[in-house]
Amino acid sequence: GTLQKGARIVFVGGANRAYNYNGIGYDGAPVSASDKVFSYDLKKSQWQEHSALTVPSMDHRALIEIDGVFYLPGGMRDPQRVTNEGLIFRL
């Protein structure tokens, strides 16, 4: 969550299908990472889409906000490649 632009919950990256630890969907096909950034405004009960990530990314365990900047460490990039690189963005 963040208090930027009002109280909201931030969602970043991910995928549009469920997948196993290796990035392969339960149907056996590889899953593509998403570059989407969106948030849910708790006061207005509305979704908002923000500028996309510079690189699609999925399988994250943390999202850190420091002084208005979000840090997204590690994760998985296409095609099913685990990375130790992070992404930095603002809403």
Tab-separated table of C-alpha atoms in Angstrom:
chain	number	residue	atom	x	y	z
A	1	GLY	CA	0.000	0.000	0.000
A	2	THR	CA	0.903	3.640	-0.400
A	3	LEU	CA	-0.456	7.037	0.527
A	4	GLN	CA	0.613	8.486	-2.836
A	5	LYS	CA	-2.339	9.920	-4.729
A	6	GLY	CA	-4.541	8.947	-1.762
A	7	ALA	CA	-4.612	5.663	0.119
A	8	ARG	CA	-4.204	2.889	-2.439
A	9	ILE	CA	-2.973	-0.637	-2.979
A	10	VAL	CA	-0.389	-1.032	-5.772
A	11	PHE	CA	-0.131	-4.074	-8.059
A	12	VAL	CA	2.846	-4.547	-10.376
A	13	GLY	CA	3.788	-7.068	-13.063
A	14	GLY	CA	2.624	-10.636	-12.657
A	15	ALA	CA	0.926	-12.702	-15.323
A	16	ASN	CA	-2.547	-13.222	-16.731
A	17	ARG	CA	-2.544	-16.980	-15.997
A	18	ALA	CA	-1.611	-19.100	-13.000
A	19	TYR	CA	1.768	-20.811	-13.254
A	20	ASN	CA	4.116	-23.093	-11.360
A	21	TYR	CA	7.456	-22.060	-9.800
A	22	ASN	CA	9.182	-22.443	-13.198
A	23	GLY	CA	6.951	-19.975	-15.073
A	24	ILE	CA	5.094	-22.725	-16.936
A	25	GLY	CA	1.315	-22.564	-16.739
A	26	TYR	CA	-0.684	-25.446	-15.352
A	27	ASP	CA	-1.756	-26.113	-18.945
A	28	GLY	CA	1.916	-26.828	-19.846
A	29	ALA	CA	2.458	-23.611	-21.834
A	30	PRO	CA	4.949	-20.894	-20.861
A	31	VAL	CA	3.433	-17.829	-19.183
A	32	SER	CA	4.413	-14.311	-20.282
A	33	ALA	CA	5.280	-11.650	-17.718
A	34	SER	CA	3.255	-8.427	-17.541
A	35	ASP	CA	4.463	-4.827	-17.598
A	36	LYS	CA	1.235	-3.507	-16.026
A	37	VAL	CA	1.174	-1.199	-13.008
A	38	PHE	CA	-2.196	-0.449	-11.475
A	39	SER	CA	-3.648	0.527	-8.144
A	40	TYR	CA	-6.889	0.446	-6.229
A	41	ASP	CA	-7.945	3.700	-4.570
A	42	LEU	CA	-9.406	2.743	-1.193
A	43	LYS	CA	-11.349	5.980	-0.690
A	44	LYS	CA	-12.879	6.169	-4.172
A	45	SER	CA	-13.260	2.388	-4.666
A	46	GLN	CA	-11.726	2.761	-8.141
A	47	TRP	CA	-8.960	1.090	-10.147
A	48	GLN	CA	-6.326	3.179	-11.913
A	49	GLU	CA	-3.769	2.063	-14.484
A	50	HIS	CA	-0.338	3.741	-14.346
A	51	SER	CA	2.615	3.903	-16.739
A	52	ALA	CA	3.941	0.451	-17.642
A	53	LEU	CA	7.173	-1.050	-16.323
A	54	THR	CA	10.183	-0.733	-18.616
A	55	VAL	CA	10.477	-4.548	-18.648
A	56	PRO	CA	7.698	-7.128	-18.137
A	57	SER	CA	8.276	-8.981	-14.875
A	58	MET	CA	6.544	-11.589	-12.706
A	59	ASP	CA	6.975	-13.814	-9.659
A	60	HIS	CA	7.780	-11.078	-7.144
A	61	ARG	CA	7.777	-11.340	-3.372
A	62	ALA	CA	8.260	-7.693	-2.442
A	63	LEU	CA	7.484	-4.138	-3.492
A	64	ILE	CA	9.283	-1.423	-1.539
A	65	GLU	CA	8.448	2.292	-1.492
A	66	ILE	CA	11.054	4.823	-0.340
A	67	ASP	CA	10.471	8.568	-0.701
A	68	GLY	CA	7.873	8.124	-3.435
A	69	VAL	CA	9.947	5.699	-5.499
A	70	PHE	CA	8.990	2.017	-5.828
A	71	TYR	CA	11.593	-0.740	-5.968
A	72	LEU	CA	10.704	-4.173	-7.350
A	73	PRO	CA	13.539	-6.612	-6.610
A	74	GLY	CA	14.284	-9.789	-8.564
A	75	GLY	CA	11.506	-11.851	-10.056
A	76	MET	CA	11.226	-13.605	-13.374
A	77	ARG	CA	11.489	-12.203	-16.900
A	78	ASP	CA	10.537	-13.694	-20.238
A	79	PRO	CA	11.225	-16.405	-21.200
A	80	GLN	CA	11.066	-18.000	-17.724
A	81	ARG	CA	14.370	-16.463	-16.629
A	82	VAL	CA	14.936	-15.747	-12.936
A	83	THR	CA	16.709	-12.420	-12.407
A	84	ASN	CA	18.471	-10.671	-9.582
A	85	GLU	CA	17.956	-7.311	-11.301
A	86	GLY	CA	15.428	-4.880	-9.910
A	87	LEU	CA	13.054	-2.365	-11.435
A	88	ILE	CA	12.456	1.184	-10.216
A	89	PHE	CA	9.343	3.243	-10.990
A	90	ARG	CA	7.025	5.999	-9.773
A	91	LEU	CA	3.253	6.139	-9.926
